[in-house]
Amino acid sequence: MTQAANTMWGGRFAAGPDAIMEAINASIGFDQRLAAQDIAGSRAHAAMLAATGIISSTDADAIGKGLLTILSEIEKGEFAFSTALEDIHMNVEARLRDLIGEPAGRLHTARSRNDQVAVDFRLWVRDQCDAADAALLALQTALLGQAEAGADWVMPGFTHLQVAQPVTWGHHMLAYVEMLGRDRSRFADARRRMNLSPLGAAALAGTSFPIDREMTAKALGFDGPMANSLDAVSDRDFALEFLAASSICAMHLSRLAEELVIWSSAQFRFVKMSDKWSTGSSIMPQKRNPDAAELIRAKIGRIFGANVALMTVMKGLPLTYSKDMQEDKEQVFDAADNLLLALAAMAGMVGDMTANRESLKAAAATGFSTATDLADWLVRELGLPFRDAHHVTGSLVALAEAKGEDLPDLTLEEMQGVHEGITQSVFDVLGVENSVASRMSIGGTAPARVREQVAAWKERLK
Ligand code: ARG
């Protein structure tokens, strides 16, 4: 049996679409998430049509009321979405016609689904920038709590995942606070740039009706209308900027997740995850697995994937709108959902984890971690050029290693055997506490510097 032609655009069609055509064409399965934005956009549009005399205020009132009824039906889960009606825009409009009759047909004056979907999606992505900002703030706050508690706890700093120099726990936590601060500024930047309204671009060329684009822009919280109607309906760079900012943020989360996986292992024992953020094994009773950290590390793949997918969808499209662009939404929805989930899980994990101060300190003293302090001492006290000091220190490390000892375990005589000028005071710089305390340069790991930064961040996060 042939289906009837579409009631919204079927004027020139004798028959409806094939079932598979309907399936590939429909977006209502996912774009129903834009319902609130679609209704907000339509309400602003209807009010503007009345203010400019394009439709009567009686019709605009009926439209506005009908739209609010539809919003509450959707919120209550009472709305019957129809695939035959393709997308959220036509589902809402068809229901409006059921509710208020003829005036519903006037809502789409001076508008197209092309500017409609562009405005809906911008509003949705704009909200996600705000949600990401709030979630990042919560994670920064959790990290800052850790940094404050352990401003002077010594731990190994790594390069190449080899012990490099002692650092402080607080300093390590603050490194992520900095990264997340830049993530927040990327979302804020993207939000600022996307905050212009495409509404009124109509299909692509603008409209012959005397619309007021400033008015709708203002009603929807935009800074103003987009200047070029072709651009307004055809670019999705705002969504791509959101995905790019999300990808960088996700990369930061993944690095932290990776550290938590390593740090919670029996080999490291730097941190203990709380029970709330750990899982057991069904066969090995002793296990305590950092599943949330692993899942965060893995979920990032979907976010990178969404970024690449949408770039690929967009890269070959001639101006202006093509139906390809309907494929923008699921990628962004999935990326946003998973980013927010990952941020919330990370904030919970970091807030509840306990650092093992003793393990951190013991590990800090391994791997000749104060060798640089020794070389610096040779420069400062004996006036050696740094390259020579580096060489002497290398010989001392080799000596300690051959004896199976650490640098502070060597005797003064053994040291003087390598360089006769060395004196007892060298031992002052070989301890990890002294090592970190001496790193007072701006941005350095000294507890005093860390405390300054904690105070500065507390002020900034207020
Ligand atoms: N569902 C469509 C989308 O998401 C809405 C725009 C349809 N526009 C059109 N000219 N067919 O892109």
CSV table of C-alpha atoms and ligand atoms in Angstrom, one decimal:
chain,number,residue,atom,x,y,z
A,1,MET,CA,0.0,0.0,0.0
A,2,THR,CA,1.3,3.4,-0.9
A,3,GLN,CA,1.6,5.9,2.0
A,4,ALA,CA,-0.1,9.3,1.8
A,5,ALA,CA,2.2,12.2,0.9
A,6,ASN,CA,3.7,14.3,3.8
A,7,THR,CA,1.2,16.8,5.1
A,8,MET,CA,3.9,19.4,5.8
A,9,TRP,CA,5.6,19.5,2.4
A,10,GLY,CA,3.8,16.9,0.3
A,11,GLY,CA,1.9,19.3,-2.0
A,12,ARG,CA,3.7,18.2,-5.1
A,13,PHE,CA,3.9,14.5,-4.2
A,14,ALA,CA,1.4,11.9,-5.2
A,15,ALA,CA,2.7,9.2,-2.9
A,16,GLY,CA,4.5,9.0,0.4
A,17,PRO,CA,8.1,7.8,0.9
A,18,ASP,CA,9.2,4.2,0.9
A,19,ALA,CA,9.5,2.8,4.4
A,20,ILE,CA,13.3,2.7,4.1
A,21,MET,CA,13.4,6.2,2.8
A,22,GLU,CA,11.4,7.2,5.9
A,23,ALA,CA,13.8,5.4,8.1
A,24,ILE,CA,17.0,7.0,6.6
A,25,ASN,CA,15.4,10.4,6.4
A,26,ALA,CA,13.9,10.7,9.9
A,27,SER,CA,15.8,12.4,12.7
A,28,ILE,CA,13.0,12.5,15.3
A,29,GLY,CA,14.6,9.5,17.1
A,30,PHE,CA,17.4,11.7,18.3
A,31,ASP,CA,16.5,15.4,17.6
A,32,GLN,CA,13.6,15.2,20.0
A,33,ARG,CA,16.3,16.2,22.4
A,34,LEU,CA,16.0,19.7,20.8
A,35,ALA,CA,12.4,20.0,21.8
A,36,ALA,CA,12.8,22.7,24.4
A,37,GLN,CA,15.1,24.8,22.2
A,38,ASP,CA,12.7,24.3,19.2
A,39,ILE,CA,9.8,25.6,21.2
A,40,ALA,CA,11.8,28.5,22.6
A,41,GLY,CA,12.8,29.4,19.0
A,42,SER,CA,9.3,29.2,17.7
A,43,ARG,CA,7.9,31.2,20.6
A,44,ALA,CA,10.4,34.0,19.9
A,45,HIS,CA,9.6,33.8,16.2
A,46,ALA,CA,5.8,34.0,16.7
A,47,ALA,CA,6.1,37.0,19.1
A,48,MET,CA,8.3,38.8,16.5
A,49,LEU,CA,5.9,38.0,13.7
A,50,ALA,CA,3.1,39.7,15.7
A,51,ALA,CA,5.3,42.6,16.8
A,52,THR,CA,6.1,43.3,13.2
A,53,GLY,CA,2.5,42.9,12.1
A,54,ILE,CA,3.3,39.9,9.9
A,55,ILE,CA,0.7,37.9,11.8
A,56,SER,CA,-2.1,39.0,14.1
A,57,SER,CA,-1.5,39.0,17.9
A,58,THR,CA,-4.5,36.8,18.3
A,59,ASP,CA,-2.8,34.1,16.2
A,60,ALA,CA,0.5,34.7,18.0
A,61,ASP,CA,-1.1,34.3,21.4
A,62,ALA,CA,-2.7,31.0,20.3
A,63,ILE,CA,0.6,29.8,18.9
A,64,GLY,CA,2.5,30.8,22.1
A,65,LYS,CA,0.0,29.0,24.3
A,66,GLY,CA,-0.2,26.0,22.1
A,67,LEU,CA,3.6,25.7,22.1
A,68,LEU,CA,3.7,25.8,25.9
A,69,THR,CA,1.1,23.0,26.1
A,70,ILE,CA,3.3,20.9,23.7
A,71,LEU,CA,6.4,21.6,25.9
A,72,SER,CA,4.6,20.3,28.9
A,73,GLU,CA,3.3,17.3,27.0
A,74,ILE,CA,6.9,16.5,26.0
A,75,GLU,CA,8.2,17.0,29.5
A,76,LYS,CA,5.6,14.7,30.9
A,77,GLY,CA,6.4,12.0,28.3
A,78,GLU,CA,2.9,12.3,26.9
A,79,PHE,CA,3.9,13.4,23.4
A,80,ALA,CA,3.6,10.8,20.6
A,81,PHE,CA,6.6,11.4,18.3
A,82,SER,CA,6.0,10.3,14.8
A,83,THR,CA,8.6,9.1,12.3
A,84,ALA,CA,6.4,10.0,9.4
A,85,LEU,CA,6.8,13.6,10.6
A,86,GLU,CA,10.6,13.3,10.2
A,87,ASP,CA,11.9,15.6,12.8
A,88,ILE,CA,11.2,17.7,15.9
A,89,HIS,CA,10.3,20.7,13.9
A,90,MET,CA,7.5,19.1,12.0
A,91,ASN,CA,6.3,17.0,15.0
A,92,VAL,CA,5.8,20.1,17.0
A,93,GLU,CA,4.1,22.0,14.2
A,94,ALA,CA,1.8,19.1,13.4
A,95,ARG,CA,0.8,18.9,17.1
A,96,LEU,CA,0.2,22.6,17.2
A,97,ARG,CA,-2.2,22.3,14.3
A,98,ASP,CA,-4.1,19.6,16.2
A,99,LEU,CA,-4.3,21.9,19.2
A,100,ILE,CA,-5.1,25.3,17.7
A,101,GLY,CA,-6.0,24.7,14.1
A,102,GLU,CA,-5.4,27.2,11.3
A,103,PRO,CA,-3.2,29.7,13.1
A,104,ALA,CA,-0.5,27.0,13.5
A,105,GLY,CA,0.0,27.2,9.8
A,106,ARG,CA,1.2,30.8,10.1
A,107,LEU,CA,4.1,30.0,12.5
A,108,HIS,CA,6.4,29.0,9.6
A,109,THR,CA,6.0,32.4,7.9
A,110,ALA,CA,9.5,33.9,7.1
A,111,ARG,CA,11.2,30.8,8.4
A,112,SER,CA,12.6,27.6,7.2
A,113,ARG,CA,13.7,24.4,8.9
A,114,ASN,CA,17.2,25.4,7.9
A,115,ASP,CA,17.4,28.4,10.2
A,116,GLN,CA,15.2,26.6,12.7
A,117,VAL,CA,17.5,23.7,13.2
A,118,ALA,CA,20.5,26.0,13.2
A,119,VAL,CA,19.1,28.0,16.0
A,120,ASP,CA,17.9,25.0,18.0
A,121,PHE,CA,21.3,23.3,17.8
A,122,ARG,CA,23.2,26.5,18.7
A,123,LEU,CA,21.0,26.9,21.8
A,124,TRP,CA,21.6,23.3,22.8
A,125,VAL,CA,25.3,23.4,22.3
A,126,ARG,CA,25.5,26.7,24.2
A,127,ASP,CA,23.8,25.0,27.2
A,128,GLN,CA,26.4,22.3,27.0
A,129,CYS,CA,29.2,24.8,27.1
A,130,ASP,CA,27.7,26.0,30.4
A,131,ALA,CA,27.3,22.5,31.7
A,132,ALA,CA,30.9,21.6,30.8
A,133,ASP,CA,32.0,24.8,32.6
A,134,ALA,CA,30.1,23.8,35.8
A,135,ALA,CA,31.4,20.3,35.7
A,136,LEU,CA,35.0,21.5,35.1
A,137,LEU,CA,34.7,23.8,38.1
A,138,ALA,CA,33.6,20.9,40.3
A,139,LEU,CA,36.6,18.9,39.2
A,140,GLN,CA,38.9,21.8,39.7
A,141,THR,CA,37.5,22.2,43.2
A,142,ALA,CA,38.1,18.5,44.0
A,143,LEU,CA,41.7,18.7,42.8
A,144,LEU,CA,42.3,21.9,44.7
A,145,GLY,CA,41.1,20.1,47.9
A,146,GLN,CA,43.7,17.5,47.3
A,147,ALA,CA,46.4,20.1,46.6
A,148,GLU,CA,45.7,22.0,49.7
A,149,ALA,CA,45.8,18.9,51.9
A,150,GLY,CA,49.1,17.7,50.4
A,151,ALA,CA,50.9,20.9,49.5
A,152,ASP,CA,54.1,19.6,51.1
A,153,TRP,CA,53.7,15.8,50.5
A,154,VAL,CA,56.8,14.7,48.6
A,155,MET,CA,56.3,12.3,45.6
A,156,PRO,CA,58.4,11.4,42.6
A,157,GLY,CA,58.1,13.6,39.6
A,158,PHE,CA,58.4,11.5,36.4
A,159,THR,CA,59.7,12.0,32.9
A,160,HIS,CA,59.5,9.0,30.5
A,161,LEU,CA,57.6,7.4,33.5
A,162,GLN,CA,61.1,7.2,35.1
A,163,VAL,CA,61.7,8.9,38.5
A,164,ALA,CA,63.1,12.3,37.6
A,165,GLN,CA,63.0,14.7,40.5
A,166,PRO,CA,61.0,14.9,43.8
A,167,VAL,CA,57.9,17.1,43.5
A,168,THR,CA,55.0,17.8,45.8
A,169,TRP,CA,51.6,16.2,45.6
A,170,GLY,CA,50.0,19.6,45.7
A,171,HIS,CA,52.0,20.7,42.7
A,172,HIS,CA,50.9,17.6,40.7
A,173,MET,CA,47.3,18.2,41.5
A,174,LEU,CA,47.6,21.9,40.6
A,175,ALA,CA,49.0,20.9,37.2
A,176,TYR,CA,45.5,19.5,36.3
A,177,VAL,CA,43.8,22.5,37.8
A,178,GLU,CA,45.7,24.6,35.3
A,179,MET,CA,44.9,22.4,32.4
A,180,LEU,CA,41.2,22.4,33.3
A,181,GLY,CA,41.3,26.1,33.6
A,182,ARG,CA,42.4,26.4,30.0
A,183,ASP,CA,39.7,23.9,29.0
A,184,ARG,CA,37.1,26.2,30.6
A,185,SER,CA,38.4,29.1,28.7
A,186,ARG,CA,38.2,27.2,25.4
A,187,PHE,CA,34.5,26.4,26.1
A,188,ALA,CA,34.0,30.1,27.1
A,189,ASP,CA,35.6,31.2,23.8
A,190,ALA,CA,33.5,28.9,21.7
A,191,ARG,CA,30.4,30.0,23.5
A,192,ARG,CA,31.1,33.6,22.9
A,193,ARG,CA,31.7,33.0,19.2
A,194,MET,CA,28.6,30.8,18.8
A,195,ASN,CA,26.3,33.3,20.5
A,196,LEU,CA,24.8,34.9,17.4
A,197,SER,CA,21.4,34.0,16.0
A,198,PRO,CA,20.8,32.3,12.7
A,199,LEU,CA,17.1,32.8,13.0
A,200,GLY,CA,15.7,34.8,10.1
A,201,ALA,CA,18.2,33.5,7.6
A,202,ALA,CA,15.1,31.5,6.4
A,203,ALA,CA,16.0,28.8,3.8
A,204,LEU,CA,19.2,30.4,2.8
A,205,ALA,CA,18.7,33.9,1.3
A,206,GLY,CA,16.8,35.8,4.0
A,207,THR,CA,13.2,36.8,3.6
A,208,SER,CA,11.0,39.4,2.0
A,209,PHE,CA,8.9,39.8,5.2
A,210,PRO,CA,9.8,42.7,7.4
A,211,ILE,CA,11.2,40.6,10.2
A,212,ASP,CA,13.0,41.9,13.3
A,213,ARG,CA,16.1,39.7,13.7
A,214,GLU,CA,17.4,41.8,16.6
A,215,MET,CA,14.2,41.0,18.5
A,216,THR,CA,14.4,37.2,18.2
A,217,ALA,CA,18.1,37.2,18.9
A,218,LYS,CA,17.6,39.1,22.1
A,219,ALA,CA,14.6,36.9,23.1
A,220,LEU,CA,16.8,33.9,22.8
A,221,GLY,CA,19.8,35.3,24.7
A,222,PHE,CA,22.0,35.8,21.6
A,223,ASP,CA,24.3,38.8,21.3
A,224,GLY,CA,22.7,39.7,17.9
A,225,PRO,CA,21.9,38.2,14.5
A,226,MET,CA,24.4,36.4,12.3
A,227,ALA,CA,25.4,38.8,9.4
A,228,ASN,CA,25.2,36.4,6.5
A,229,SER,CA,22.1,34.2,5.8
A,230,LEU,CA,24.1,31.7,3.7
A,231,ASP,CA,26.6,31.2,6.5
A,232,ALA,CA,23.9,31.1,9.1
A,233,VAL,CA,22.2,28.0,7.7
A,234,SER,CA,25.3,26.2,6.5
A,235,ASP,CA,28.0,26.2,9.0
A,236,ARG,CA,28.4,23.9,12.0
A,237,ASP,CA,31.7,25.3,13.2
A,238,PHE,CA,30.1,26.1,16.6
A,239,ALA,CA,29.4,22.4,17.1
A,240,LEU,CA,33.0,21.6,15.9
A,241,GLU,CA,34.5,24.1,18.3
A,242,PHE,CA,32.5,22.4,21.1
A,243,LEU,CA,33.8,19.0,20.0
A,244,ALA,CA,37.4,20.3,19.7
A,245,ALA,CA,37.3,21.9,23.2
A,246,SER,CA,35.7,18.6,24.4
A,247,SER,CA,38.4,16.5,22.8
A,248,ILE,CA,41.2,18.5,24.4
A,249,CYS,CA,39.4,18.4,27.8
A,250,ALA,CA,38.8,14.7,27.3
A,251,MET,CA,42.5,14.2,26.6
A,252,HIS,CA,43.4,15.9,29.9
A,253,LEU,CA,40.9,13.6,31.7
A,254,SER,CA,42.4,10.6,30.0
A,255,ARG,CA,45.8,11.4,31.2
A,256,LEU,CA,44.6,11.9,34.8
A,257,ALA,CA,42.6,8.6,34.5
A,258,GLU,CA,45.8,6.9,33.3
A,259,GLU,CA,47.7,8.2,36.3
A,260,LEU,CA,45.0,7.0,38.7
A,261,VAL,CA,45.1,3.6,37.2
A,262,ILE,CA,48.9,3.4,37.6
A,263,TRP,CA,48.9,5.0,41.1
A,264,SER,CA,46.2,2.7,42.5
A,265,SER,CA,48.2,-0.4,41.5
A,266,ALA,CA,49.8,-2.6,44.1
A,267,GLN,CA,53.2,-1.7,42.5
A,268,PHE,CA,52.7,2.0,43.2
A,269,ARG,CA,50.2,2.3,46.0
A,270,PHE,CA,50.2,6.1,45.7
A,271,VAL,CA,46.5,6.4,46.1
A,272,LYS,CA,43.6,4.4,47.4
A,273,MET,CA,40.2,4.9,45.6
A,274,SER,CA,37.3,4.9,47.9
A,275,ASP,CA,34.8,2.0,47.8
A,276,LYS,CA,32.4,4.2,46.0
A,277,TRP,CA,34.7,4.4,43.0
A,278,SER,CA,36.1,0.9,42.9
A,279,THR,CA,34.8,-2.5,41.8
A,280,GLY,CA,35.7,-6.0,42.7
A,281,SER,CA,36.4,-9.1,40.6
A,282,SER,CA,34.0,-12.0,40.3
A,283,ILE,CA,36.8,-14.5,40.7
A,284,MET,CA,39.7,-12.8,42.6
A,285,PRO,CA,38.5,-11.7,46.0
A,286,GLN,CA,41.4,-9.5,46.7
A,287,LYS,CA,40.8,-7.2,43.7
A,288,ARG,CA,39.9,-3.6,43.8
A,289,ASN,CA,39.7,-2.2,40.3
A,290,PRO,CA,39.7,1.4,39.2
A,291,ASP,CA,37.0,0.8,36.6
A,292,ALA,CA,35.7,4.4,36.6
A,293,ALA,CA,39.2,5.7,35.7
A,294,GLU,CA,39.5,3.1,33.0
A,295,LEU,CA,36.1,3.9,31.5
A,296,ILE,CA,36.9,7.6,31.5
A,297,ARG,CA,40.1,6.8,29.6
A,298,ALA,CA,38.2,4.7,27.1
A,299,LYS,CA,35.2,7.0,26.7
A,300,ILE,CA,37.4,9.7,25.4
A,301,GLY,CA,37.6,7.7,22.1
A,302,ARG,CA,34.0,8.5,21.4
A,303,ILE,CA,34.6,12.2,21.9
A,304,PHE,CA,37.6,12.2,19.5
A,305,GLY,CA,35.5,10.1,17.2
A,306,ALA,CA,32.7,12.6,17.2
A,307,ASN,CA,35.1,15.4,16.3
A,308,VAL,CA,36.5,13.5,13.4
A,309,ALA,CA,33.1,12.3,12.2
A,310,LEU,CA,31.6,15.8,12.1
A,311,MET,CA,34.6,17.3,10.4
A,312,THR,CA,34.3,14.6,7.8
A,313,VAL,CA,30.6,15.2,7.3
A,314,MET,CA,31.1,18.9,6.8
A,315,LYS,CA,34.3,19.0,4.8
A,316,GLY,CA,32.9,18.5,1.3
A,317,LEU,CA,29.6,20.2,1.5
A,318,PRO,CA,28.8,23.0,-0.9
A,319,LEU,CA,26.9,26.0,0.6
A,320,THR,CA,24.3,26.0,1.9
A,321,TYR,CA,22.3,23.4,3.7
A,322,SER,CA,22.6,19.7,2.8
A,323,LYS,CA,20.8,16.9,4.5
A,324,ASP,CA,24.2,15.5,5.4
A,325,MET,CA,24.1,18.1,8.2
A,326,GLN,CA,21.4,16.2,10.0
A,327,GLU,CA,24.2,13.8,11.0
A,328,ASP,CA,25.7,16.5,13.2
A,329,LYS,CA,23.4,15.9,16.2
A,330,GLU,CA,24.0,12.4,17.3
A,331,GLN,CA,27.8,12.9,17.4
A,332,VAL,CA,27.5,16.0,19.5
A,333,PHE,CA,24.9,14.5,21.8
A,334,ASP,CA,27.0,11.5,22.5
A,335,ALA,CA,30.2,13.5,23.0
A,336,ALA,CA,28.5,15.9,25.4
A,337,ASP,CA,26.8,13.1,27.4
A,338,ASN,CA,30.0,11.2,27.8
A,339,LEU,CA,32.1,14.3,28.5
A,340,LEU,CA,29.8,15.4,31.3
A,341,LEU,CA,29.6,11.8,32.7
A,342,ALA,CA,33.4,11.5,32.6
A,343,LEU,CA,33.8,14.9,34.3
A,344,ALA,CA,31.4,14.0,37.1
A,345,ALA,CA,33.0,10.6,37.7
A,346,MET,CA,36.4,12.1,37.8
A,347,ALA,CA,35.3,14.8,40.3
A,348,GLY,CA,33.8,12.1,42.5
A,349,MET,CA,36.9,9.9,42.3
A,350,VAL,CA,39.4,12.7,43.0
A,351,GLY,CA,37.3,14.1,45.8
A,352,ASP,CA,37.1,10.7,47.5
A,353,MET,CA,40.6,9.3,46.9
A,354,THR,CA,43.2,9.1,49.6
A,355,ALA,CA,46.9,9.7,48.8
A,356,ASN,CA,49.3,7.4,50.6
A,357,ARG,CA,51.8,9.9,52.0
A,358,GLU,CA,54.3,7.3,53.1
A,359,SER,CA,54.4,5.4,49.7
A,360,LEU,CA,54.7,8.7,47.9
A,361,LYS,CA,57.7,9.8,50.0
A,362,ALA,CA,59.4,6.4,49.8
A,363,ALA,CA,59.1,6.4,46.0
A,364,ALA,CA,60.3,10.0,45.9
A,365,ALA,CA,63.7,8.9,47.3
A,366,THR,CA,64.2,6.1,44.8
A,367,GLY,CA,65.9,6.4,41.4
A,368,PHE,CA,68.6,8.9,42.4
A,369,SER,CA,65.9,11.5,42.3
A,370,THR,CA,68.1,14.2,43.9
A,371,ALA,CA,70.9,13.8,41.4
A,372,THR,CA,70.1,17.2,39.9
A,373,ASP,CA,70.3,18.7,43.4
A,374,LEU,CA,73.7,17.3,43.8
A,375,ALA,CA,74.9,18.7,40.4
A,376,ASP,CA,73.4,22.1,41.3
A,377,TRP,CA,75.3,21.9,44.7
A,378,LEU,CA,78.6,21.3,42.8
A,379,VAL,CA,77.9,24.4,40.6
A,380,ARG,CA,76.9,26.6,43.5
A,381,GLU,CA,79.4,25.6,46.2
A,382,LEU,CA,82.4,24.6,44.1
A,383,GLY,CA,81.9,26.8,41.1
A,384,LEU,CA,81.9,23.9,38.6
A,385,PRO,CA,80.4,24.5,35.1
A,386,PHE,CA,77.1,22.7,35.0
A,387,ARG,CA,78.3,20.3,32.3
A,388,ASP,CA,81.2,19.2,34.6
A,389,ALA,CA,78.9,19.0,37.6
A,390,HIS,CA,76.6,16.8,35.5
A,391,HIS,CA,79.5,14.5,34.7
A,392,VAL,CA,80.8,14.2,38.3
A,393,THR,CA,77.2,13.5,39.5
A,394,GLY,CA,76.9,10.8,36.9
A,395,SER,CA,80.0,9.1,38.3
A,396,LEU,CA,78.6,9.3,41.8
A,397,VAL,CA,75.3,7.8,40.6
A,398,ALA,CA,77.2,5.0,38.9
A,399,LEU,CA,79.1,4.4,42.1
A,400,ALA,CA,76.0,4.2,44.2
A,401,GLU,CA,74.3,2.0,41.7
A,402,ALA,CA,77.2,-0.4,41.7
A,403,LYS,CA,77.0,-0.6,45.5
A,404,GLY,CA,73.2,-1.1,45.3
A,405,GLU,CA,72.7,2.1,47.3
A,406,ASP,CA,71.1,5.5,46.9
A,407,LEU,CA,73.0,8.8,46.7
A,408,PRO,CA,72.6,9.8,50.4
A,409,ASP,CA,74.0,6.4,51.5
A,410,LEU,CA,77.4,7.1,50.0
A,411,THR,CA,80.1,8.2,52.5
A,412,LEU,CA,81.9,11.5,52.3
A,413,GLU,CA,85.1,9.7,51.6
A,414,GLU,CA,83.5,7.8,48.7
A,415,MET,CA,82.2,11.1,47.3
A,416,GLN,CA,85.6,12.8,47.7
A,417,GLY,CA,87.1,9.9,45.8
A,418,VAL,CA,85.1,11.1,42.8
A,419,HIS,CA,85.6,14.9,43.4
A,420,GLU,CA,88.0,16.0,46.2
A,421,GLY,CA,86.2,19.3,46.8
A,422,ILE,CA,82.9,17.8,48.1
A,423,THR,CA,82.2,18.6,51.7
A,424,GLN,CA,79.7,17.3,54.3
A,425,SER,CA,77.2,20.0,53.5
A,426,VAL,CA,76.4,18.2,50.2
A,427,PHE,CA,74.2,15.8,52.3
A,428,ASP,CA,71.8,18.7,53.0
A,429,VAL,CA,70.6,18.7,49.4
A,430,LEU,CA,70.3,15.0,49.0
A,431,GLY,CA,67.1,14.7,51.1
A,432,VAL,CA,63.8,14.9,49.1
A,433,GLU,CA,62.3,17.4,51.5
A,434,ASN,CA,65.1,19.8,51.0
A,435,SER,CA,65.1,19.2,47.3
A,436,VAL,CA,61.4,20.3,46.9
A,437,ALA,CA,61.8,23.2,49.4
A,438,SER,CA,64.6,24.6,47.2
A,439,ARG,CA,62.5,24.7,44.0
A,440,MET,CA,61.3,28.2,44.7
A,441,SER,CA,61.4,29.6,41.2
A,442,ILE,CA,58.0,30.8,39.8
A,443,GLY,CA,55.9,27.8,39.0
A,444,GLY,CA,58.3,25.6,41.0
A,445,THR,CA,57.3,22.7,43.2
A,446,ALA,CA,58.3,24.1,46.6
A,447,PRO,CA,55.5,23.8,49.2
A,448,ALA,CA,55.6,27.6,49.7
A,449,ARG,CA,54.9,28.1,46.0
A,450,VAL,CA,52.2,25.5,46.0
A,451,ARG,CA,50.4,27.2,48.9
A,452,GLU,CA,50.5,30.5,47.0
A,453,GLN,CA,48.9,28.8,44.0
A,454,VAL,CA,46.3,27.1,46.1
A,455,ALA,CA,45.3,30.5,47.6
A,456,ALA,CA,45.3,32.1,44.2
A,457,TRP,CA,43.1,29.3,42.7
A,458,LYS,CA,40.7,29.5,45.7
A,459,GLU,CA,40.2,33.1,44.9
A,460,ARG,CA,39.7,32.5,41.2
A,461,LEU,CA,37.2,29.6,41.7
A,462,LYS,CA,35.0,31.6,44.1
B,1,ARG,N1,16.0,17.4,10.5
B,1,ARG,C1,16.8,18.4,9.7
B,1,ARG,C2,18.2,18.5,10.2
B,1,ARG,O1,18.4,18.1,11.3
B,1,ARG,C3,16.1,19.7,9.8
B,1,ARG,C4,16.4,20.6,8.6
B,1,ARG,C5,15.8,20.1,7.4
B,1,ARG,N2,15.9,21.0,6.3
B,1,ARG,C6,15.7,20.6,5.1
B,1,ARG,N3,15.9,21.4,4.1
B,1,ARG,N4,15.3,19.4,4.8
B,1,ARG,O2,19.1,18.9,9.5
